[in-house]
């Protein structure tokens, strides 16, 4: 498998001025760690996709020196796809030498994040499906315990907040669909159906424990349902 020459990180944003700065700072720290760990680190571009934002998310992004794309789609699948397209258009590298990593504006990645993705790519994998941990400071202890209990199995839990894919494989299946929820799951399903090689490695990213998010039935909705299930169990 050929080496990776270009790295793309895509962050969709919808009115997330309060958390976007911490997300971008964590990505920058991971990029710095990657450069320090390898003299041949790939070219990196971070793309923030401002999706129907009405707050100061644009100003926050501007302070971090990232590329900004805007849309009024109000659709996370569309936003992710636009980010990938904008960052990879005109790249001199072949698609099999470009790795796309996605995260979310309310997420902070560990310093090893980009190195983990690069290791997956250089190891011949086309797909990385990484774990996510809700911010423990934002959850009651019983809900956090229920989360860990549900995620002890070896099932493949797909999160757009910690996902990586080789561009050539991404293009083969048509990329992210215009879905307001589940665009990450749909992409991974399509890749697996085509025989993509997967890897799960590295530490989890930490995502906010908010219960109202940009995707109608996304991670925030899952946490809301989990809290209700725990409450109902306690009262039974």
C-alpha positions as YAML, in Angstrom:
chain: A
units: angstrom
residues:
- id: 1
  name: UNK
  ca: [0.00, 0.00, 0.00]
- id: 2
  name: UNK
  ca: [1.37, 3.40, -0.95]
- id: 3
  name: UNK
  ca: [2.31, 5.94, 1.66]
- id: 4
  name: UNK
  ca: [0.07, 8.81, 2.73]
- id: 5
  name: UNK
  ca: [1.05, 12.17, 1.28]
- id: 6
  name: UNK
  ca: [-1.90, 14.31, 2.37]
- id: 7
  name: UNK
  ca: [-4.08, 14.41, 5.47]
- id: 8
  name: UNK
  ca: [-7.49, 16.07, 5.52]
- id: 9
  name: UNK
  ca: [-9.44, 16.77, 8.72]
- id: 10
  name: UNK
  ca: [-13.08, 17.82, 8.33]
- id: 11
  name: UNK
  ca: [-15.11, 19.43, 11.13]
- id: 12
  name: UNK
  ca: [-18.80, 20.24, 10.50]
- id: 13
  name: UNK
  ca: [-20.15, 23.10, 12.62]
- id: 14
  name: UNK
  ca: [-23.61, 24.43, 13.38]
- id: 15
  name: UNK
  ca: [-23.69, 27.29, 15.93]
- id: 16
  name: UNK
  ca: [-20.96, 25.85, 18.15]
- id: 17
  name: UNK
  ca: [-18.89, 28.87, 19.11]
- id: 18
  name: UNK
  ca: [-18.60, 27.70, 22.71]
- id: 19
  name: UNK
  ca: [-16.86, 24.41, 21.90]
- id: 20
  name: UNK
  ca: [-15.23, 24.84, 18.49]
- id: 21
  name: UNK
  ca: [-12.09, 26.51, 19.80]
- id: 22
  name: UNK
  ca: [-11.25, 23.60, 22.10]
- id: 23
  name: UNK
  ca: [-11.83, 21.14, 19.26]
- id: 24
  name: UNK
  ca: [-9.53, 22.97, 16.85]
- id: 25
  name: UNK
  ca: [-6.87, 23.42, 19.54]
- id: 26
  name: UNK
  ca: [-6.88, 19.67, 20.18]
- id: 27
  name: UNK
  ca: [-6.51, 18.94, 16.45]
- id: 28
  name: UNK
  ca: [-3.62, 21.42, 16.27]
- id: 29
  name: UNK
  ca: [-1.93, 19.72, 19.24]
- id: 30
  name: UNK
  ca: [-2.32, 16.35, 17.55]
- id: 31
  name: UNK
  ca: [-0.82, 17.76, 14.34]
- id: 32
  name: UNK
  ca: [2.15, 19.14, 16.27]
- id: 33
  name: UNK
  ca: [2.70, 15.77, 17.94]
- id: 34
  name: UNK
  ca: [2.62, 14.09, 14.53]
- id: 35
  name: UNK
  ca: [5.20, 16.51, 13.12]
- id: 36
  name: UNK
  ca: [7.46, 16.00, 16.13]
- id: 37
  name: UNK
  ca: [7.19, 12.25, 15.81]
- id: 38
  name: UNK
  ca: [7.93, 12.03, 12.11]
- id: 39
  name: UNK
  ca: [10.21, 14.01, 9.84]
- id: 40
  name: UNK
  ca: [8.07, 12.88, 6.90]
- id: 41
  name: UNK
  ca: [4.64, 13.80, 8.25]
- id: 42
  name: UNK
  ca: [2.06, 14.25, 5.46]
- id: 43
  name: UNK
  ca: [0.74, 17.61, 4.36]
- id: 44
  name: UNK
  ca: [-2.24, 18.49, 6.56]
- id: 45
  name: UNK
  ca: [-5.29, 20.65, 5.94]
- id: 46
  name: UNK
  ca: [-8.08, 21.23, 8.46]
- id: 47
  name: UNK
  ca: [-11.43, 22.26, 6.99]
- id: 48
  name: UNK
  ca: [-14.24, 23.71, 9.08]
- id: 49
  name: UNK
  ca: [-17.63, 23.58, 7.39]
- id: 50
  name: UNK
  ca: [-19.93, 26.27, 8.77]
- id: 51
  name: UNK
  ca: [-23.42, 24.90, 8.26]
- id: 52
  name: UNK
  ca: [-26.16, 27.53, 8.62]
- id: 53
  name: UNK
  ca: [-24.28, 29.20, 11.47]
- id: 54
  name: UNK
  ca: [-25.78, 32.29, 13.07]
- id: 55
  name: UNK
  ca: [-23.34, 32.68, 15.95]
- id: 56
  name: UNK
  ca: [-19.62, 33.52, 16.13]
- id: 57
  name: UNK
  ca: [-18.36, 30.12, 14.95]
- id: 58
  name: UNK
  ca: [-16.79, 31.79, 11.89]
- id: 59
  name: UNK
  ca: [-14.79, 34.16, 14.11]
- id: 60
  name: UNK
  ca: [-13.59, 31.24, 16.24]
- id: 61
  name: UNK
  ca: [-12.48, 29.31, 13.17]
- id: 62
  name: UNK
  ca: [-10.65, 32.36, 11.82]
- id: 63
  name: UNK
  ca: [-8.46, 32.54, 14.93]
- id: 64
  name: UNK
  ca: [-7.19, 29.00, 14.32]
- id: 65
  name: UNK
  ca: [-5.96, 29.45, 10.77]
- id: 66
  name: UNK
  ca: [-8.07, 26.69, 9.27]
- id: 67
  name: UNK
  ca: [-9.81, 26.58, 5.91]
- id: 68
  name: UNK
  ca: [-13.48, 27.56, 6.11]
- id: 69
  name: UNK
  ca: [-16.32, 26.39, 3.88]
- id: 70
  name: UNK
  ca: [-19.89, 27.63, 4.28]
- id: 71
  name: UNK
  ca: [-23.23, 26.06, 3.45]
- id: 72
  name: UNK
  ca: [-26.88, 26.58, 4.33]
- id: 73
  name: UNK
  ca: [-27.74, 22.88, 3.97]
- id: 74
  name: UNK
  ca: [-28.40, 22.32, 7.70]
- id: 75
  name: UNK
  ca: [-27.39, 18.71, 7.10]
- id: 76
  name: UNK
  ca: [-24.36, 17.07, 8.68]
- id: 77
  name: UNK
  ca: [-23.88, 14.58, 5.83]
- id: 78
  name: UNK
  ca: [-23.83, 17.38, 3.27]
- id: 79
  name: UNK
  ca: [-21.44, 19.39, 5.45]
- id: 80
  name: UNK
  ca: [-18.96, 16.54, 5.82]
- id: 81
  name: UNK
  ca: [-19.08, 15.82, 2.09]
- id: 82
  name: UNK
  ca: [-18.49, 19.48, 1.23]
- id: 83
  name: UNK
  ca: [-15.50, 19.58, 3.54]
- id: 84
  name: UNK
  ca: [-13.92, 16.53, 1.93]
- id: 85
  name: UNK
  ca: [-14.56, 17.84, -1.57]
- id: 86
  name: UNK
  ca: [-13.15, 21.28, -0.81]
- id: 87
  name: UNK
  ca: [-10.00, 19.93, 0.80]
- id: 88
  name: UNK
  ca: [-9.21, 17.31, -1.83]
- id: 89
  name: UNK
  ca: [-10.09, 19.23, -5.00]
- id: 90
  name: UNK
  ca: [-6.93, 19.73, -7.00]
- id: 91
  name: UNK
  ca: [-4.63, 17.79, -4.68]
- id: 92
  name: UNK
  ca: [-1.59, 16.50, -6.58]
- id: 93
  name: UNK
  ca: [-1.54, 13.29, -4.54]
- id: 94
  name: UNK
  ca: [-3.29, 10.19, -5.83]
- id: 95
  name: UNK
  ca: [-6.55, 9.39, -3.97]
- id: 96
  name: UNK
  ca: [-5.01, 6.27, -2.42]
- id: 97
  name: UNK
  ca: [-2.37, 8.52, -0.84]
- id: 98
  name: UNK
  ca: [-4.88, 10.86, 0.80]
- id: 99
  name: UNK
  ca: [-6.40, 10.10, 4.21]
- id: 100
  name: UNK
  ca: [-9.57, 11.82, 5.42]
- id: 101
  name: UNK
  ca: [-10.28, 12.08, 9.15]
- id: 102
  name: UNK
  ca: [-13.48, 13.53, 10.56]
- id: 103
  name: UNK
  ca: [-14.43, 14.78, 13.98]
- id: 104
  name: UNK
  ca: [-17.11, 17.03, 15.48]
- id: 105
  name: UNK
  ca: [-17.04, 20.57, 16.83]
- id: 106
  name: UNK
  ca: [-17.98, 19.46, 20.35]
- id: 107
  name: UNK
  ca: [-15.17, 16.89, 20.44]
- id: 108
  name: UNK
  ca: [-11.58, 17.00, 21.64]
- id: 109
  name: UNK
  ca: [-9.13, 14.54, 20.14]
- id: 110
  name: UNK
  ca: [-6.07, 13.12, 21.96]
- id: 111
  name: UNK
  ca: [-2.57, 14.09, 20.87]
- id: 112
  name: UNK
  ca: [-2.13, 10.61, 19.39]
- id: 113
  name: UNK
  ca: [-5.18, 11.00, 17.14]
- id: 114
  name: UNK
  ca: [-3.54, 11.84, 13.83]
- id: 115
  name: UNK
  ca: [-0.67, 9.44, 14.49]
- id: 116
  name: UNK
  ca: [-3.21, 6.66, 15.04]
- id: 117
  name: UNK
  ca: [-4.93, 7.50, 11.77]
- id: 118
  name: UNK
  ca: [-1.61, 7.61, 9.94]
- id: 119
  name: UNK
  ca: [-0.62, 4.23, 11.39]
- id: 120
  name: UNK
  ca: [-3.89, 2.75, 10.15]
- id: 121
  name: UNK
  ca: [-3.34, 4.19, 6.68]
- id: 122
  name: UNK
  ca: [0.30, 3.13, 6.45]
- id: 123
  name: UNK
  ca: [-0.73, -0.33, 7.69]
- id: 124
  name: UNK
  ca: [-2.80, -0.84, 4.57]
- id: 125
  name: UNK
  ca: [-6.24, -0.14, 6.02]
- id: 126
  name: UNK
  ca: [-8.89, 1.84, 4.17]
- id: 127
  name: UNK
  ca: [-11.00, 2.64, 7.22]
- id: 128
  name: UNK
  ca: [-10.56, 3.57, 10.87]
- id: 129
  name: UNK
  ca: [-13.61, 3.45, 13.15]
- id: 130
  name: UNK
  ca: [-12.57, 4.92, 16.47]
- id: 131
  name: UNK
  ca: [-14.23, 4.96, 19.88]
- id: 132
  name: UNK
  ca: [-15.91, 7.94, 21.52]
- id: 133
  name: UNK
  ca: [-16.18, 8.72, 25.22]
- id: 134
  name: UNK
  ca: [-18.80, 11.20, 26.48]
- id: 135
  name: UNK
  ca: [-17.32, 13.93, 28.65]
- id: 136
  name: UNK
  ca: [-17.53, 12.39, 32.14]
- id: 137
  name: UNK
  ca: [-17.94, 15.83, 33.71]
- id: 138
  name: UNK
  ca: [-21.24, 16.22, 31.86]
- id: 139
  name: UNK
  ca: [-22.90, 12.95, 32.90]
- id: 140
  name: UNK
  ca: [-24.31, 11.67, 36.15]
- id: 141
  name: UNK
  ca: [-22.41, 8.65, 37.47]
- id: 142
  name: UNK
  ca: [-25.22, 6.12, 36.78]
- id: 143
  name: UNK
  ca: [-25.54, 7.27, 33.16]
- id: 144
  name: UNK
  ca: [-21.77, 7.13, 32.63]
- id: 145
  name: UNK
  ca: [-21.71, 3.62, 34.12]
- id: 146
  name: UNK
  ca: [-24.51, 2.57, 31.75]
- id: 147
  name: UNK
  ca: [-22.53, 3.96, 28.83]
- id: 148
  name: UNK
  ca: [-19.47, 1.90, 29.73]
- id: 149
  name: UNK
  ca: [-21.59, -1.20, 30.23]
- id: 150
  name: UNK
  ca: [-23.09, -0.89, 26.77]
- id: 151
  name: UNK
  ca: [-19.71, -0.33, 25.14]
- id: 152
  name: UNK
  ca: [-17.75, -3.20, 26.64]
- id: 153
  name: UNK
  ca: [-18.59, -5.56, 23.80]
- id: 154
  name: UNK
  ca: [-16.64, -5.91, 20.59]
- id: 155
  name: UNK
  ca: [-19.38, -4.40, 18.45]
- id: 156
  name: UNK
  ca: [-18.35, -1.82, 15.88]
- id: 157
  name: UNK
  ca: [-19.66, 1.52, 17.14]
- id: 158
  name: UNK
  ca: [-19.47, 4.13, 14.37]
- id: 159
  name: UNK
  ca: [-18.97, 7.81, 15.21]
- id: 160
  name: UNK
  ca: [-18.34, 10.65, 12.78]
- id: 161
  name: UNK
  ca: [-16.39, 12.26, 15.62]
- id: 162
  name: UNK
  ca: [-13.65, 9.64, 15.25]
- id: 163
  name: UNK
  ca: [-13.64, 8.29, 11.73]
- id: 164
  name: UNK
  ca: [-10.98, 7.94, 9.07]
- id: 165
  name: UNK
  ca: [-11.04, 6.72, 5.48]
- id: 166
  name: UNK
  ca: [-8.69, 6.51, 2.52]
- id: 167
  name: UNK
  ca: [-9.90, 8.94, -0.15]
- id: 168
  name: UNK
  ca: [-9.85, 6.33, -2.93]
- id: 169
  name: UNK
  ca: [-12.17, 4.05, -0.93]
- id: 170
  name: UNK
  ca: [-14.36, 7.02, 0.02]
- id: 171
  name: UNK
  ca: [-14.82, 7.99, -3.62]
- id: 172
  name: UNK
  ca: [-15.57, 4.43, -4.68]
- id: 173
  name: UNK
  ca: [-18.70, 4.34, -2.50]
- id: 174
  name: UNK
  ca: [-19.85, 7.88, -3.27]
- id: 175
  name: UNK
  ca: [-18.72, 9.55, -0.04]
- id: 176
  name: UNK
  ca: [-21.00, 10.92, 2.67]
- id: 177
  name: UNK
  ca: [-24.66, 11.03, 1.74]
- id: 178
  name: UNK
  ca: [-26.95, 14.01, 2.21]
- id: 179
  name: UNK
  ca: [-28.27, 12.62, 5.49]
- id: 180
  name: UNK
  ca: [-29.15, 14.65, 8.57]
- id: 181
  name: UNK
  ca: [-28.41, 11.61, 10.77]
- id: 182
  name: UNK
  ca: [-26.42, 8.43, 10.23]
- id: 183
  name: UNK
  ca: [-24.21, 9.63, 7.39]
- id: 184
  name: UNK
  ca: [-21.23, 8.08, 9.18]
- id: 185
  name: UNK
  ca: [-22.95, 4.70, 9.61]
- id: 186
  name: UNK
  ca: [-24.08, 4.69, 5.97]
- id: 187
  name: UNK
  ca: [-20.54, 5.39, 4.75]
- id: 188
  name: UNK
  ca: [-19.00, 2.66, 6.89]
- id: 189
  name: UNK
  ca: [-21.68, 0.15, 5.84]
- id: 190
  name: UNK
  ca: [-20.99, 0.87, 2.18]
- id: 191
  name: UNK
  ca: [-17.24, 0.50, 2.69]
- id: 192
  name: UNK
  ca: [-17.61, -2.79, 4.55]
- id: 193
  name: UNK
  ca: [-19.90, -4.14, 1.84]
- id: 194
  name: UNK
  ca: [-17.10, -3.44, -0.65]
- id: 195
  name: UNK
  ca: [-14.61, -5.27, 1.53]
- id: 196
  name: UNK
  ca: [-12.76, -2.35, 3.11]
- id: 197
  name: UNK
  ca: [-10.17, -3.29, 5.70]
- id: 198
  name: UNK
  ca: [-10.95, -1.78, 9.10]
- id: 199
  name: UNK
  ca: [-8.91, -1.07, 12.19]
- id: 200
  name: UNK
  ca: [-9.84, 0.16, 15.62]
- id: 201
  name: UNK
  ca: [-6.94, 1.61, 17.54]
- id: 202
  name: UNK
  ca: [-5.84, 4.58, 19.59]
- id: 203
  name: UNK
  ca: [-7.51, 6.32, 22.45]
- id: 204
  name: UNK
  ca: [-11.10, 7.52, 22.24]
- id: 205
  name: UNK
  ca: [-11.98, 11.09, 21.49]
- id: 206
  name: UNK
  ca: [-13.97, 12.94, 24.15]
- id: 207
  name: UNK
  ca: [-17.30, 14.36, 23.03]
- id: 208
  name: UNK
  ca: [-19.60, 16.66, 24.98]
- id: 209
  name: UNK
  ca: [-22.42, 15.04, 26.94]
- id: 210
  name: UNK
  ca: [-25.01, 17.48, 25.60]
- id: 211
  name: UNK
  ca: [-28.45, 16.05, 24.89]
- id: 212
  name: UNK
  ca: [-29.35, 18.42, 22.07]
- id: 213
  name: UNK
  ca: [-27.06, 18.19, 19.07]
- id: 214
  name: UNK
  ca: [-26.94, 19.06, 15.37]
- id: 215
  name: UNK
  ca: [-28.13, 15.60, 14.21]
- id: 216
  name: UNK
  ca: [-31.73, 14.76, 15.17]
- id: 217
  name: UNK
  ca: [-30.94, 11.18, 16.22]
- id: 218
  name: UNK
  ca: [-27.20, 11.42, 16.68]
- id: 219
  name: UNK
  ca: [-24.88, 11.08, 19.65]
- id: 220
  name: UNK
  ca: [-26.73, 13.66, 21.75]
- id: 221
  name: UNK
  ca: [-30.01, 11.89, 21.16]
- id: 222
  name: UNK
  ca: [-28.43, 8.60, 22.18]
- id: 223
  name: UNK
  ca: [-27.26, 10.09, 25.47]
- id: 224
  name: UNK
  ca: [-30.71, 11.56, 26.09]
- id: 225
  name: UNK
  ca: [-32.33, 8.17, 25.54]
- id: 226
  name: UNK
  ca: [-29.73, 6.52, 27.78]
- id: 227
  name: UNK
  ca: [-30.41, 8.94, 30.62]
- id: 228
  name: UNK
  ca: [-34.14, 8.29, 30.34]
- id: 229
  name: UNK
  ca: [-33.56, 4.53, 30.33]
- id: 230
  name: UNK
  ca: [-31.42, 4.77, 33.46]
- id: 231
  name: UNK
  ca: [-34.05, 6.96, 35.18]
- id: 232
  name: UNK
  ca: [-36.82, 4.53, 34.30]
- id: 233
  name: UNK
  ca: [-34.76, 1.60, 35.57]
- id: 234
  name: UNK
  ca: [-34.08, 3.37, 38.86]
- id: 235
  name: UNK
  ca: [-37.77, 4.08, 39.41]
- id: 236
  name: UNK
  ca: [-38.95, 0.57, 38.50]
...
